[in-house]
mmCIF file of C-alpha atoms in Angstrom:
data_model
loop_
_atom_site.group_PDB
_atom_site.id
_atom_site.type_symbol
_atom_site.label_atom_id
_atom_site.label_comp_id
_atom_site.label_asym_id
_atom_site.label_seq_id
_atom_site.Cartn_x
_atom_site.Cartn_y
_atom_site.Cartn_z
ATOM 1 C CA UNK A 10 96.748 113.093 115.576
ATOM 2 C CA UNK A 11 98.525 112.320 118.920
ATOM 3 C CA UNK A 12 100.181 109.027 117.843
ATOM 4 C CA UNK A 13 102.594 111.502 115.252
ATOM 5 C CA UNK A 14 103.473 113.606 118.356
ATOM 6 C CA UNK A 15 104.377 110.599 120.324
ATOM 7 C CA UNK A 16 106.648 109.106 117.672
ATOM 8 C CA UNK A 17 108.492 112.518 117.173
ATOM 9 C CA UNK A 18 108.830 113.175 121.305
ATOM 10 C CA UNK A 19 110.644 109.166 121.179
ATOM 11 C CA UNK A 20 112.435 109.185 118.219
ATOM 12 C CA UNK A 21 113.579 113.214 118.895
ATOM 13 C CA UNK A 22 114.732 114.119 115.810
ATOM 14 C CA UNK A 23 116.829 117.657 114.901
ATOM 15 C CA UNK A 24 117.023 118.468 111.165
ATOM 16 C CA UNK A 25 120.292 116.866 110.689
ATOM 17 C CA UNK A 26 118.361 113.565 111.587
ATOM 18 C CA UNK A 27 116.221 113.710 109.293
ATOM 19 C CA UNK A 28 118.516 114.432 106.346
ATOM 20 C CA UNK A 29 120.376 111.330 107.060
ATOM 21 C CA UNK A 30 116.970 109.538 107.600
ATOM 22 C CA UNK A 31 116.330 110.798 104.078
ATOM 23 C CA UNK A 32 119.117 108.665 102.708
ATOM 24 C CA UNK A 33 117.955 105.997 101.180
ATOM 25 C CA UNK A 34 119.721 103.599 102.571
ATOM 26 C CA UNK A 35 117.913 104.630 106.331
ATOM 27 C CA UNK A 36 114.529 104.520 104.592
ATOM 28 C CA UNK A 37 115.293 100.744 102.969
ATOM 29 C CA UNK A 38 116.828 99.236 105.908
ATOM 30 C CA UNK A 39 113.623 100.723 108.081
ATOM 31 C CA UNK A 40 111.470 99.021 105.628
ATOM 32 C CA UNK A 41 113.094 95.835 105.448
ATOM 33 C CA UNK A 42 113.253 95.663 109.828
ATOM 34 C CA UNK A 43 109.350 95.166 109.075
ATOM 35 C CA UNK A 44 109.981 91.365 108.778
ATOM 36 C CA UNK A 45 112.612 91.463 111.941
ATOM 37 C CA UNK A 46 109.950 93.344 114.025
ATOM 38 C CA UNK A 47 107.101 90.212 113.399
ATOM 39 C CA UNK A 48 109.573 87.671 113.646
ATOM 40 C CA UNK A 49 110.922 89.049 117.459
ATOM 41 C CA UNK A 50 107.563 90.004 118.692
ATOM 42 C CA UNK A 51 106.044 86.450 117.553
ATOM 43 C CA UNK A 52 109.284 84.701 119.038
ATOM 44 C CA UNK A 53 107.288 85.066 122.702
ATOM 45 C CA UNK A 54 105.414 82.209 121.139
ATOM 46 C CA UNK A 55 108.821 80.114 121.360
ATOM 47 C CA UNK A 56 111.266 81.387 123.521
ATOM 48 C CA UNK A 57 108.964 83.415 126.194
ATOM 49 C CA UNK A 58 110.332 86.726 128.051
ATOM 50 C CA UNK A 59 113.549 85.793 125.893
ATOM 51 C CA UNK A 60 111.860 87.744 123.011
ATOM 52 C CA UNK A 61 112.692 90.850 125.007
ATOM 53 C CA UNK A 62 116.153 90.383 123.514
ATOM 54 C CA UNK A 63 115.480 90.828 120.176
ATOM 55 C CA UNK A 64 112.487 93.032 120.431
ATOM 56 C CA UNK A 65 115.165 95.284 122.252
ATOM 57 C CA UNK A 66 118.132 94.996 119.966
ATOM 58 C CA UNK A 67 115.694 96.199 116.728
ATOM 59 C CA UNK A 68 114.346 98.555 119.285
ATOM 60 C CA UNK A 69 117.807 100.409 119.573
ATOM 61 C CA UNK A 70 118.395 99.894 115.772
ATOM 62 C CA UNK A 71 115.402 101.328 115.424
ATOM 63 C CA UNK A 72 116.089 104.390 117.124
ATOM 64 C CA UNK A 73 119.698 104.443 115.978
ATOM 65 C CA UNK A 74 119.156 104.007 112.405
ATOM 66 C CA UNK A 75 118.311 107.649 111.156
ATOM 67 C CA UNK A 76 120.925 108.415 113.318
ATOM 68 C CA UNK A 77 124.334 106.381 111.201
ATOM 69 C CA UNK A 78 123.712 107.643 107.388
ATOM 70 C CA UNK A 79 125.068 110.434 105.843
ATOM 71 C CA UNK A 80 122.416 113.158 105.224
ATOM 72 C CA UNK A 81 120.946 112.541 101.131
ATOM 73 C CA UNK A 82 122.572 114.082 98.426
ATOM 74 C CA UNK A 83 119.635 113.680 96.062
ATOM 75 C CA UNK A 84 115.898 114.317 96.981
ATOM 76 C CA UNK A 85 115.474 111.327 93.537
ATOM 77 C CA UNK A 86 114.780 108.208 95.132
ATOM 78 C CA UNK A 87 111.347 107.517 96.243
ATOM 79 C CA UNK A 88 111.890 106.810 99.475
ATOM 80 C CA UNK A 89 113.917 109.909 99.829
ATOM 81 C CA UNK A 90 110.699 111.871 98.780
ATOM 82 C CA UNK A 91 108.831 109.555 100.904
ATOM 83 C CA UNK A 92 110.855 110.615 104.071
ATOM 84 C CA UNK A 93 111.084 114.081 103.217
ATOM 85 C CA UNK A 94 106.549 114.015 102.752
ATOM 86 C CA UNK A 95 106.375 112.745 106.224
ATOM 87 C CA UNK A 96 108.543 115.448 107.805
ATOM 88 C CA UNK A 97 106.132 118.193 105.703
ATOM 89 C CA UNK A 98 103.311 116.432 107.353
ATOM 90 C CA UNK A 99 104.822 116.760 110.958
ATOM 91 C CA UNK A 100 105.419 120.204 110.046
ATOM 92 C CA UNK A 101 101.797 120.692 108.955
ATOM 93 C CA UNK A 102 101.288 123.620 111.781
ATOM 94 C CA UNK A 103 103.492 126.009 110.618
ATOM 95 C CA UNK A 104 103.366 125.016 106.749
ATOM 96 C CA UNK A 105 99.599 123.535 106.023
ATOM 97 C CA UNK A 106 99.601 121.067 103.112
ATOM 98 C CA UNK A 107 96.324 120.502 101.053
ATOM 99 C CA UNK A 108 92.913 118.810 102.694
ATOM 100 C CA UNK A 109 93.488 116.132 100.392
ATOM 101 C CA UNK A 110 96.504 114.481 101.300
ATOM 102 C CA UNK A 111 95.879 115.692 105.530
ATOM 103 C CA UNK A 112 92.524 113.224 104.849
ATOM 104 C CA UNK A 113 94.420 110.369 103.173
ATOM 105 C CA UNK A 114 96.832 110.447 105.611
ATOM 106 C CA UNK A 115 94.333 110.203 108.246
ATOM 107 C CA UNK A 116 92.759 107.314 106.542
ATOM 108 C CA UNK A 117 95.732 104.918 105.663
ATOM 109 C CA UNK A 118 97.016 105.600 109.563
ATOM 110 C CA UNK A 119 94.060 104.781 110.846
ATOM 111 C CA UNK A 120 94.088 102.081 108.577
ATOM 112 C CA UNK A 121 97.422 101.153 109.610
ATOM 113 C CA UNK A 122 96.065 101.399 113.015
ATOM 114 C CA UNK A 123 93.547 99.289 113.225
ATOM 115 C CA UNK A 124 95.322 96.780 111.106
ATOM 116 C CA UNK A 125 98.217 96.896 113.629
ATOM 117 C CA UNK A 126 95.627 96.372 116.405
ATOM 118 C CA UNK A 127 94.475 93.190 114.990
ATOM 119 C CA UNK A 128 97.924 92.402 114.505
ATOM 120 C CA UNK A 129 98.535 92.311 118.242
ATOM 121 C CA UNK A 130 95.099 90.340 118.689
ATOM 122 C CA UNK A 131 96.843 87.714 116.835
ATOM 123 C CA UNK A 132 100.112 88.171 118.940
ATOM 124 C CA UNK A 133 98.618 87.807 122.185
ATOM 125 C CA UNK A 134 96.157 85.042 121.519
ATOM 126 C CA UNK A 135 98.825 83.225 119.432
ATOM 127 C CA UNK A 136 97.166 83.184 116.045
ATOM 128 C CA UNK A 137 99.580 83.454 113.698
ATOM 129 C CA UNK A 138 97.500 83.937 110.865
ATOM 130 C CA UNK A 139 95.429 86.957 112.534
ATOM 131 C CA UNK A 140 98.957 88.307 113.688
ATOM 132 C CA UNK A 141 100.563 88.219 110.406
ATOM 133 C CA UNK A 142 97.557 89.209 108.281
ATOM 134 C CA UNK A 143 97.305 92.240 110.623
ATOM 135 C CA UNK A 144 100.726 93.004 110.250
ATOM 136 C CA UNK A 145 100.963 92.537 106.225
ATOM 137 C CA UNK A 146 97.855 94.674 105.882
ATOM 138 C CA UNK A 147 99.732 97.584 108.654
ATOM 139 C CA UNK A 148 102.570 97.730 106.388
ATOM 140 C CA UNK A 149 100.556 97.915 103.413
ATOM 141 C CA UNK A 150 99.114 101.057 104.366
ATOM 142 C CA UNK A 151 101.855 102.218 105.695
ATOM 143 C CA UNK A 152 104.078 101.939 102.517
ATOM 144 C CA UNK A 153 100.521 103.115 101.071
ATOM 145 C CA UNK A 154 100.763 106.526 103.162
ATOM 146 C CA UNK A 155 104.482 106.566 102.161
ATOM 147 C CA UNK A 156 103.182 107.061 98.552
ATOM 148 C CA UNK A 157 101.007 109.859 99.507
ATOM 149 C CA UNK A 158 103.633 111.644 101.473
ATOM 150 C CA UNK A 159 106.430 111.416 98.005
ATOM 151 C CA UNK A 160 103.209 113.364 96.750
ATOM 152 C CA UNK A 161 102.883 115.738 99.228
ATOM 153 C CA UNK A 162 106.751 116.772 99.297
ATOM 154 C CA UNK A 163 106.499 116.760 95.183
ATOM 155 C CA UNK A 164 104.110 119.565 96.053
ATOM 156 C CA UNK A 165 105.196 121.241 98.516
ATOM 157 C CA UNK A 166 108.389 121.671 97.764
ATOM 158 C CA UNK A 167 108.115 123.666 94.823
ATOM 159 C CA UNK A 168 105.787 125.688 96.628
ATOM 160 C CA UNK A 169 107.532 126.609 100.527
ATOM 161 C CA UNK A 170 110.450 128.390 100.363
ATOM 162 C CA UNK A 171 112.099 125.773 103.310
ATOM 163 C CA UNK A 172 111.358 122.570 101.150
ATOM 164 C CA UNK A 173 112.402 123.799 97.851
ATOM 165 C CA UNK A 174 115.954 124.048 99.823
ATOM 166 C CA UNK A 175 115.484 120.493 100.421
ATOM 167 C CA UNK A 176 115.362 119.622 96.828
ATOM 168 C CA UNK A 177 118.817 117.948 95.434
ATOM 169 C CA UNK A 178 120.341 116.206 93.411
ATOM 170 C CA UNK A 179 119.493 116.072 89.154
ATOM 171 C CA UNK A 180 117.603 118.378 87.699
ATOM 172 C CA UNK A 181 117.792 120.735 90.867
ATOM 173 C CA UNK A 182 121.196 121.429 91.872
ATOM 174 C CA UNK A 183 121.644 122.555 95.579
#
C-alpha cells in the first residue's frame, strides 16, 4: 500500500513521535479535528480561496499534534492501543503480523478510500449530502480499522520482543 508510505514520508515520524502520538490525548484531539477538517474544506462553498486559511491552520495542527504530548505512560486506553496497532502495521516488513488483520486492513482503507473519494465528489460539485455522507462513512472505517489495529498490537505485543517493551502502564509495569 503506497498511500501508508506517503503519510509516513509527510508526517516523518521518529519513535519519540509516536510515543507522544500514543497519548491519548494526541489520538482524541486527531479524532475530534474530523469535524474541523469537513467544516474548512466545505467552507470553499462560502468563503472561496479563503478556505485555504483554515484548511492550512488544521493542516499545521495536524502535523504538529503528535508532535506537543508527552510520550504515554500506559499502553490502557484504546486509542493508545489503537496508535500503537498502526505503527506495528507500518512496521509490517521487518515484523509481519497475521494475514488476517494485513486483509482487513486492506479492506476498511480501501473502504475508507473510496468513501473519501466520494466525499470529495460531493466537495467539488457542492453536494453537501454526497460530501458529508462520504466523509461520515471515511471515518467510519477508519475508526473501524482503528479497532483492528488495538487487535493487532494486543497480539503482537506479547509476541515481538520490541512491542512487548511498548507495553505500560497496569498490569505490565515498564
Amino acid at each position: 500500500m503506497v498511500y501508508d508510505k506517503i503519510a509516513a514520508k509527510l508526517m516523518s515520524m521518529s519513535h519519540e513521535v509516536w510515543m507522544r502520538h500514543a497519548n491519548p490525548w494526541s489520538g482524541w484531539t486527531r479524532v475530534a479535528m474530523s469535524p474541523l477538517w469537513f467544516l474548512a474544506i466545505w467552507s470553499w462553498v462560502w468563503i472561496g480561496w479563503w478556505a485555504l486559511a483554515p484548511v492550512s491552520v488544521l493542516a499545521v495542527w495536524t502535523w504538529l499534534n503528535p508532535r506537543v504530548f508527552r510520550p504515554y505512560t500506559d499502553d490502557t486506553p484504546w486509542i493508545t492501543r489503537g496508535v500503537l496497532g498502526e505503527r506495528i502495521f507500518m512496521n509490517r516488513k521487518s515484523a509481519p503480523i497475521p494475514h488476517e488483520h494485513l486483509r482487513m486492513a486492506h479492506i476498511l482503507s480501501a473502504l475508507a478510500g473510496v468513501s473519501l473519494a466520494g466525499a470529495i465528489v460531493g466537495f467539488v460539485t457542492a453536494n453537501f449530502w454526497l460530501a458529508l455522507g462520504g466523509w461520515l462513512l471515511a471515518v467510519t472505517f477508519k475508526m473501524w480499522f482503528v479497532d483492528r489495529m488495538v487487535w493487532l498490537y494486543e497480539i503482537m505485543s506479547k509476541s515481538v520482543p520490541e512491542y512487548q517493551a511498548w507495553r505500560t502502564g497496569p498490569g505490565h509495569p515498564i
